Coordinates of N, CA and C in Angstrom, one line a residue:
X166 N 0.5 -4.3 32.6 CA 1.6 -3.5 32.5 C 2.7 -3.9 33.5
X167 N 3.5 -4.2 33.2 CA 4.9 -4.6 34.5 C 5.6 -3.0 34.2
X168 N 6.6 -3.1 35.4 CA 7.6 -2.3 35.9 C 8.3 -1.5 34.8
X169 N 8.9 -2.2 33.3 CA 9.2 -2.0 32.3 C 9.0 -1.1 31.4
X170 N 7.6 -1.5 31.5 CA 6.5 -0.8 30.2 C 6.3 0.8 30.8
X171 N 6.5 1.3 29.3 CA 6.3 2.8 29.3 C 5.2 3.4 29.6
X172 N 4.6 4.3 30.7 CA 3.2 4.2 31.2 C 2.5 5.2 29.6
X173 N 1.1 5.1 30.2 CA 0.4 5.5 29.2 C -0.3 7.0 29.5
X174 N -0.3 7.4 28.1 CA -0.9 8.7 28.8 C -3.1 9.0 28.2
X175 N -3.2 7.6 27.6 CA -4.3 7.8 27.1 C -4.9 6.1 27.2
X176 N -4.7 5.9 28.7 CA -4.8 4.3 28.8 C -6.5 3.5 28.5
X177 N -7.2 4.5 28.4 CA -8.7 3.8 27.8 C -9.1 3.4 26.8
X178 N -7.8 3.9 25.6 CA -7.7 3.4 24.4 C -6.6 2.3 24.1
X179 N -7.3 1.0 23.0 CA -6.6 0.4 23.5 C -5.1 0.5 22.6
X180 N -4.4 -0.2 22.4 CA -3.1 -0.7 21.7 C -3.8 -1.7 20.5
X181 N -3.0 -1.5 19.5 CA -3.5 -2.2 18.2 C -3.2 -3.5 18.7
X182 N -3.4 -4.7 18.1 CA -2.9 -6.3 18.4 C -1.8 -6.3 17.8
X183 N -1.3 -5.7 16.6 CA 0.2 -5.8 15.9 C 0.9 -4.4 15.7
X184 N 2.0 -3.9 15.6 CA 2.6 -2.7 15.1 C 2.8 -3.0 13.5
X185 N 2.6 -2.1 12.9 CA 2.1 -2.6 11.2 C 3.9 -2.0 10.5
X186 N 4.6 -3.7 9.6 CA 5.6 -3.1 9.7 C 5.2 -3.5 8.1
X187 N 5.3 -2.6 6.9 CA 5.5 -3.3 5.9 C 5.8 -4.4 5.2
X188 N 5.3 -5.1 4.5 CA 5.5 -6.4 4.2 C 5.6 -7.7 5.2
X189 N 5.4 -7.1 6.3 CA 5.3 -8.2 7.5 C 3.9 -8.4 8.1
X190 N 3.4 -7.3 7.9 CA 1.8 -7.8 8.6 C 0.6 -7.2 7.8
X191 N -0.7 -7.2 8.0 CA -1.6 -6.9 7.2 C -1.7 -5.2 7.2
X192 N -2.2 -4.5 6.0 CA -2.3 -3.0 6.0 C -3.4 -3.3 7.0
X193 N -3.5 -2.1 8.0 CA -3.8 -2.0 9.2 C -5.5 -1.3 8.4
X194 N -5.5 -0.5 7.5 CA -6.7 -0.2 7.1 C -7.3 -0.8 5.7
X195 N -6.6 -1.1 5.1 CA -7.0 -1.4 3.9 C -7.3 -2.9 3.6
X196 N -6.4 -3.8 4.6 CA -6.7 -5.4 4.4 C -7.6 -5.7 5.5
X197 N -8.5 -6.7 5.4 CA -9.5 -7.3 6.1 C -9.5 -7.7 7.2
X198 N -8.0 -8.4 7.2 CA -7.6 -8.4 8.6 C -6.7 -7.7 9.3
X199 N -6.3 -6.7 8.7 CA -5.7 -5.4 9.2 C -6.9 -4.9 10.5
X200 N -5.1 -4.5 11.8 CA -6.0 -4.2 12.9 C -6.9 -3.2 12.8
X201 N -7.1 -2.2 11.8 CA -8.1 -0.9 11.6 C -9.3 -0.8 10.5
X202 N -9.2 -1.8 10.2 CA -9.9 -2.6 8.7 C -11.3 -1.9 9.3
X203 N -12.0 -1.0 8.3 CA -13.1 -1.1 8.5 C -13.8 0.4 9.7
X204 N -12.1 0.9 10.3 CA -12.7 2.1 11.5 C -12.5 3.2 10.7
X205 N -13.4 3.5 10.4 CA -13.4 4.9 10.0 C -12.0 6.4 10.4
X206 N -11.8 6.8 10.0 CA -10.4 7.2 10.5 C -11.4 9.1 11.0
X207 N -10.7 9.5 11.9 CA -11.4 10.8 13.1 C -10.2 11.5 12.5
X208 N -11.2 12.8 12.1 CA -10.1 13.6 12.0 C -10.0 14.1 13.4
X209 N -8.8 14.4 14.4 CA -8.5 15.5 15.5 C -8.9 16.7 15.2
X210 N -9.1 17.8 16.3 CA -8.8 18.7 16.6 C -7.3 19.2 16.5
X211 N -7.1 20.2 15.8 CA -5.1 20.5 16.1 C -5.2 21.1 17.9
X212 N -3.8 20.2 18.0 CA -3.7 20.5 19.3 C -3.4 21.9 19.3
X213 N -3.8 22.0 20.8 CA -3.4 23.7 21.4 C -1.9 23.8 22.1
X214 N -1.1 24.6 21.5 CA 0.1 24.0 22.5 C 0.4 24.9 23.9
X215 N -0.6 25.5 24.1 CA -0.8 25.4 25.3 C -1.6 25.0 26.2
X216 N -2.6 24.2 25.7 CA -3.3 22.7 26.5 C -2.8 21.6 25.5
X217 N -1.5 21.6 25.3 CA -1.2 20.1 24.3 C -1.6 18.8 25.4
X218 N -1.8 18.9 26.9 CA -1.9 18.0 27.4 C -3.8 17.8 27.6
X219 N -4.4 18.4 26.8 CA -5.4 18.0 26.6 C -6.0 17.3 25.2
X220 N -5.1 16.9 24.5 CA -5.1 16.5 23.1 C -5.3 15.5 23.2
X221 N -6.3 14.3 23.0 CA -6.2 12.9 23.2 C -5.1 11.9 22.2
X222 N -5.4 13.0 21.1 CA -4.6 12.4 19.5 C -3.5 12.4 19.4
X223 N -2.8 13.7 20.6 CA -1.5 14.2 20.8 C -0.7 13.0 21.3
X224 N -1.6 12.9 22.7 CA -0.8 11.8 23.7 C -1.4 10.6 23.3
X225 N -2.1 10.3 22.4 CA -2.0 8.4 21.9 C -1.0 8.4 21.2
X226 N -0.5 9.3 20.7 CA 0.4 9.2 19.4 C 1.8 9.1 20.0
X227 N 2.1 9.4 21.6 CA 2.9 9.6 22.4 C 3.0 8.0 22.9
X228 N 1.5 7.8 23.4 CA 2.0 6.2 23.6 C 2.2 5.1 22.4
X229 N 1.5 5.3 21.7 CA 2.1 4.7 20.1 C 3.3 4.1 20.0
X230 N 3.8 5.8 19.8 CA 4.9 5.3 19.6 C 6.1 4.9 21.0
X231 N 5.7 5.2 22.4 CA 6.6 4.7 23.4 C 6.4 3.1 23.2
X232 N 5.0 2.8 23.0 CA 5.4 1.2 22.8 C 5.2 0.3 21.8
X233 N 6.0 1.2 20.7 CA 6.7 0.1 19.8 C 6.0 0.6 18.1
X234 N 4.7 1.3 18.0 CA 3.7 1.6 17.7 C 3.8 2.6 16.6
X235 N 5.0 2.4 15.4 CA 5.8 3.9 15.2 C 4.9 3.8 13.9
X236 N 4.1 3.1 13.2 CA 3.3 3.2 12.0 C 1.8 3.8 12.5
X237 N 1.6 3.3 13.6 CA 0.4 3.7 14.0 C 0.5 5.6 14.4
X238 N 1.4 5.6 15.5 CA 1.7 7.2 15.8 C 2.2 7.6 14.8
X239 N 2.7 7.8 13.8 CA 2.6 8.9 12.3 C 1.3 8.7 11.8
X240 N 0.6 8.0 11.6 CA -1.0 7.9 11.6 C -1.6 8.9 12.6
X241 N -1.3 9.0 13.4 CA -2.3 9.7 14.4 C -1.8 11.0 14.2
X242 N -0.5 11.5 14.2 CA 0.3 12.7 14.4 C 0.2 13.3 12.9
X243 N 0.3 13.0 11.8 CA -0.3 13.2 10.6 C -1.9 13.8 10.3
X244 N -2.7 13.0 11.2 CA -4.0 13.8 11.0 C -3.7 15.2 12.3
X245 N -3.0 15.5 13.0 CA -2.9 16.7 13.7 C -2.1 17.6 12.9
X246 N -1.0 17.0 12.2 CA -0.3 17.9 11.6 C -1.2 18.4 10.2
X247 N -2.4 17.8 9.3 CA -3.5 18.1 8.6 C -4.1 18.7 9.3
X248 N -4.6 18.7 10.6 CA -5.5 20.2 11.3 C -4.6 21.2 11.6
X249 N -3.6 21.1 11.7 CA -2.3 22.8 11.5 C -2.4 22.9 10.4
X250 N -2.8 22.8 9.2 CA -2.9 23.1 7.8 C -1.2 22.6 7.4
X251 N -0.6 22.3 8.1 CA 0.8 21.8 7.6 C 1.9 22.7 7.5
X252 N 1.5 24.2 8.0 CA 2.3 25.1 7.8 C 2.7 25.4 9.6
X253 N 3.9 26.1 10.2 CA 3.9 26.8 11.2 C 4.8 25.8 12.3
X254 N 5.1 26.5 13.6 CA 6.1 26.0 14.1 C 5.5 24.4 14.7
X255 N 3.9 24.8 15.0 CA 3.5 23.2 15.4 C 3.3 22.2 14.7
X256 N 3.1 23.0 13.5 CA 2.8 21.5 12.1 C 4.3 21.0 12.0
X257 N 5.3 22.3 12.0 CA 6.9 21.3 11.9 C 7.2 20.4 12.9
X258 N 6.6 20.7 14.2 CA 7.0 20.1 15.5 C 6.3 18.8 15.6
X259 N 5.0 18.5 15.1 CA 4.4 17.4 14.6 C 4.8 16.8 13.5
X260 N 5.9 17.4 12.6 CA 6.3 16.5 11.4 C 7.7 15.9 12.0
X261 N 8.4 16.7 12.8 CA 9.3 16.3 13.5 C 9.2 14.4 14.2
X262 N 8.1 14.7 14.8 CA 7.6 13.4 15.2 C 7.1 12.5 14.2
X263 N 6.3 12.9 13.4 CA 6.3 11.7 12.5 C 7.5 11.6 11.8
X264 N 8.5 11.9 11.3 CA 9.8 11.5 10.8 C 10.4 10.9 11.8
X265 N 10.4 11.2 13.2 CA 10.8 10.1 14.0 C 10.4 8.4 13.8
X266 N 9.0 8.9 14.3 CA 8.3 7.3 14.2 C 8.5 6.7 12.9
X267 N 9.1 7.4 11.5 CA 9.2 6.4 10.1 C 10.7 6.0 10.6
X268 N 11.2 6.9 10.9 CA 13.0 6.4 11.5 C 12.6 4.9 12.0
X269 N 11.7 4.9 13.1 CA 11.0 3.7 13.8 C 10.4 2.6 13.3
X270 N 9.8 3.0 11.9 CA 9.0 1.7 10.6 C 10.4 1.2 10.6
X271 N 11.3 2.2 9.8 CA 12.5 1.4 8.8 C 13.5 0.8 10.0
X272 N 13.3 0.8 11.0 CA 14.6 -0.1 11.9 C 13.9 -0.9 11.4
X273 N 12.9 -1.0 12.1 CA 11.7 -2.6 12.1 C 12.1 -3.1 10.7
X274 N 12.0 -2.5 9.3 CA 12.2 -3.1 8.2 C 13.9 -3.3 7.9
X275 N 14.8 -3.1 8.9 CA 16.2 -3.3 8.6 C 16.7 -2.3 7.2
X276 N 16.3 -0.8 7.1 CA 16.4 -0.5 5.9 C 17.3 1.3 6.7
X277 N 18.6 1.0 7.3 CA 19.2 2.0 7.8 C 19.4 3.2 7.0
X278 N 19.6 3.3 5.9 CA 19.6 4.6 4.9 C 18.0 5.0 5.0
X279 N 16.8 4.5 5.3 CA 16.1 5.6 5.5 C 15.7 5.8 7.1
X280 N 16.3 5.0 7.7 CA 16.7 5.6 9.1 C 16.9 7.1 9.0
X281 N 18.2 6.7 8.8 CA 18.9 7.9 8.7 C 18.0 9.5 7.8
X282 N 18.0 8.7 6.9 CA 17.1 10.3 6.2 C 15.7 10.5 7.0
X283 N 14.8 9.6 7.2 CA 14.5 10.3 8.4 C 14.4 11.2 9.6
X284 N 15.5 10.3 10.3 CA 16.4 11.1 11.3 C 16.6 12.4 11.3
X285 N 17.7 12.9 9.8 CA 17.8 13.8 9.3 C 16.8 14.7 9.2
X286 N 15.9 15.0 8.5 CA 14.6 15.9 8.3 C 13.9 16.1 9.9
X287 N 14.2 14.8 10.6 CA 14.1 15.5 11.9 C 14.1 16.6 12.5
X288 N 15.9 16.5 12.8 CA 17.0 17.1 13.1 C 16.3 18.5 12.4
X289 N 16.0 18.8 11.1 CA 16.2 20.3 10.5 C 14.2 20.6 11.2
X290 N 13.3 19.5 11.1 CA 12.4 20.2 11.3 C 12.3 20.7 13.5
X291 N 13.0 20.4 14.3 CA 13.0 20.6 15.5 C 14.3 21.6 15.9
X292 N 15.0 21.4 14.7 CA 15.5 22.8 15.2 C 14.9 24.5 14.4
X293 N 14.1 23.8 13.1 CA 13.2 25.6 13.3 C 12.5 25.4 14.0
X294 N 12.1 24.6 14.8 CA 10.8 24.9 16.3 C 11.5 25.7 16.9
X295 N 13.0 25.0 17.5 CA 13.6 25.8 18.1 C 13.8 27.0 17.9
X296 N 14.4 27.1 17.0 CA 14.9 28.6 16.5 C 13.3 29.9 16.2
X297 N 12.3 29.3 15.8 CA 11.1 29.7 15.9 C 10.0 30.4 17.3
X298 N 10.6 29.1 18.4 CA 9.5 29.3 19.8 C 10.3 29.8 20.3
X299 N 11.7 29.9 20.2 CA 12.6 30.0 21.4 C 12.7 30.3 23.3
X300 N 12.5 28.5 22.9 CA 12.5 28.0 24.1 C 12.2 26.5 24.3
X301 N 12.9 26.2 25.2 CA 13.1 24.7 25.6 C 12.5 23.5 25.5
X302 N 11.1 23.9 25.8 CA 9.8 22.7 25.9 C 8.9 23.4 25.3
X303 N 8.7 22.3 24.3 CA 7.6 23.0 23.5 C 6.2 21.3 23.2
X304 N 4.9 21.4 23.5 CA 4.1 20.0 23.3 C 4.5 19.5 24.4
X305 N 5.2 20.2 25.6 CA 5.2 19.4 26.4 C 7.0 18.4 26.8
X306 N 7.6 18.4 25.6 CA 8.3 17.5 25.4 C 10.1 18.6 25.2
X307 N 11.1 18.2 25.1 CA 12.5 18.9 25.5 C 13.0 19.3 23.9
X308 N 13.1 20.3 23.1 CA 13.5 20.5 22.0 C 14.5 19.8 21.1
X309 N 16.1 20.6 22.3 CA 17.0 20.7 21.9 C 17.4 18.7 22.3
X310 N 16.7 18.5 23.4 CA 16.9 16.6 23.7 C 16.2 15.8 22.6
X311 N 15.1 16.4 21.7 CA 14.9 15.6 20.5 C 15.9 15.8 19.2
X312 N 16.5 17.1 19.5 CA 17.3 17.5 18.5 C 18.3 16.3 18.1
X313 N 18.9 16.3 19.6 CA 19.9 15.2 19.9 C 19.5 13.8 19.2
X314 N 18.4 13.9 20.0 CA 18.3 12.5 19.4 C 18.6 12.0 18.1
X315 N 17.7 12.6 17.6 CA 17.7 13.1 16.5 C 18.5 12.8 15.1
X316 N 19.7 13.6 16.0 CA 21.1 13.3 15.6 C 22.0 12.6 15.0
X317 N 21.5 11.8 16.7 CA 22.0 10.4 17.6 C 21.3 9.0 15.7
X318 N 20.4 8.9 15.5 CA 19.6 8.4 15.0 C 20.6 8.6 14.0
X319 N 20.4 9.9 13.0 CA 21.1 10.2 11.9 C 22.7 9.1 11.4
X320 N 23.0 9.6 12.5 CA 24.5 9.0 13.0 C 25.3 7.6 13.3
X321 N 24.1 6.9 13.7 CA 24.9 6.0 13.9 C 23.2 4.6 13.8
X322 N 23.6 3.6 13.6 CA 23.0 3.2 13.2 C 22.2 2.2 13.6
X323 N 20.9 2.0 13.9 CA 20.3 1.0 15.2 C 20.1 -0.3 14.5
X324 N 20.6 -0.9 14.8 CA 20.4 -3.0 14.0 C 19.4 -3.0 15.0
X325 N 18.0 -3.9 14.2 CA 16.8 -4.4 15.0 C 17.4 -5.7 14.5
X326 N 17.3 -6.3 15.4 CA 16.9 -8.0 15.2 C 15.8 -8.1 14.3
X327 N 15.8 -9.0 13.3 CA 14.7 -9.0 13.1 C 13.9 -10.1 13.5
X328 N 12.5 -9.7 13.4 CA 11.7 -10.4 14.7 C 10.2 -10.7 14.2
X329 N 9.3 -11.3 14.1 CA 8.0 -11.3 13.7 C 7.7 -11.2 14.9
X330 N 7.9 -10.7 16.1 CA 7.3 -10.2 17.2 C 5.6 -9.3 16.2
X331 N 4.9 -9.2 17.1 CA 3.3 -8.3 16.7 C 4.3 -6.5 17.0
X332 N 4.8 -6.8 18.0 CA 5.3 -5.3 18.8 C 6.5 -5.3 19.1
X333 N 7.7 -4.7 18.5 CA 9.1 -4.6 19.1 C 9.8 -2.9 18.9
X334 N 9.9 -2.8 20.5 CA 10.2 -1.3 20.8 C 11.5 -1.3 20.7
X335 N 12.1 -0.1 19.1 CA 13.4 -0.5 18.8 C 14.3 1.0 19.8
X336 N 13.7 1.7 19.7 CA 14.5 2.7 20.3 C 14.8 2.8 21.9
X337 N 15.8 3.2 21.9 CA 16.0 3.1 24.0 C 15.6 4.6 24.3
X338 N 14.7 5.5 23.9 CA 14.0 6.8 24.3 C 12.7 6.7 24.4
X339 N 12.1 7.6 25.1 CA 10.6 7.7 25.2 C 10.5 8.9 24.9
X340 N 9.2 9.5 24.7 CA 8.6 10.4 24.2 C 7.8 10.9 25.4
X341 N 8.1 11.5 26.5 CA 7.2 11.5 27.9 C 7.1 13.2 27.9
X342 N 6.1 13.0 27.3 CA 5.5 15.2 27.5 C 5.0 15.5 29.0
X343 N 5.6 17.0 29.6 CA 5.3 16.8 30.7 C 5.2 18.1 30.8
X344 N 4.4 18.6 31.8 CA 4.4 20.5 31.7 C 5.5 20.9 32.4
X345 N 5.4 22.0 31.7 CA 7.5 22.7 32.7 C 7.0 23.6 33.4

């Protein structure tokens, strides 16, 4: 790890060999040489959000997606948002994040209209967190600063080079949950 790199919050696990971008690299579970080919997939525990910083599933999905990893973290954030039963302010607050990280597939795929609609459904599912928890940090992480983002995303539009890089971190934010 250099100076650069986004630290980790679940560093004994490792990082895939590729970030899996459609049509560019192998299905991570279903092709042979796909990096998951063959692991049985865990279902989580739903996190607690008031020990979210004891979730392992929570914060891999955190490093996931800080380094680059945005197919893999809706993978992981999806099986937590299936242990919320998919309903309630933390299953939104976990969907919020996986519609981030697909915002994050489609840079990588150069396909900005579903940027954007991603983005979008963001935006509406982090502001009923908000309007739901009311209050600032909720998983650890800044509401109304994802909201933005969010937004930010919606709005204007991120050009990825395109790259057969294995791993290319398109967004300039991180995802760093921290207790308040």
């Amino acid at each position: 790890m250099n100076d650069s790199d986004p630290p980790r919050f679940v560093p004994d696990e490792p990082l895939p060999t590729y970030s899996y971008v459609p049509g560019q690299f192998p299905h991570p579970t279903r092709d042979p040489s796909g990096h998951s080919f063959n692991h049985a997939p865990v279902q989580p525990p739903p996190v607690d959000p008031e020990r979210w910083d004891a979730s392992r599933a929570y914060l891999l999905g955190c490093d996931l997606f800080n380094h680059g990893y945005y197919w893999e973290a809706h993978e992981v954030w999806e099986g937590l948002w299936h242990a919320w039963g998919r309903h309630g302010a933390t299953a939104d607050f976990l969907k919020g994040l996986i519609k981030l990280a697909a915002a994050g597939v489609k840079v990588r795929e150069g396909r900005p209209r579903g940027v954007a609609r991603h983005a979008a459904r963001a935006v509406e599912l982090f502001q009923q967190v908000h309007a739901e928890i009311g209050a600032r940090q909720y998983l650890g992480l800044d509401v109304p600063r994802l909201i933005e983002i969010a937004r930010d995303l919606r709005t204007h539009t991120i050009a990825s080079e395109p790259t057969d890089a294995p791993v290319h971190i398109v967004f300039n934010f991180q995802l760093l949950p921290e207790k308040s």
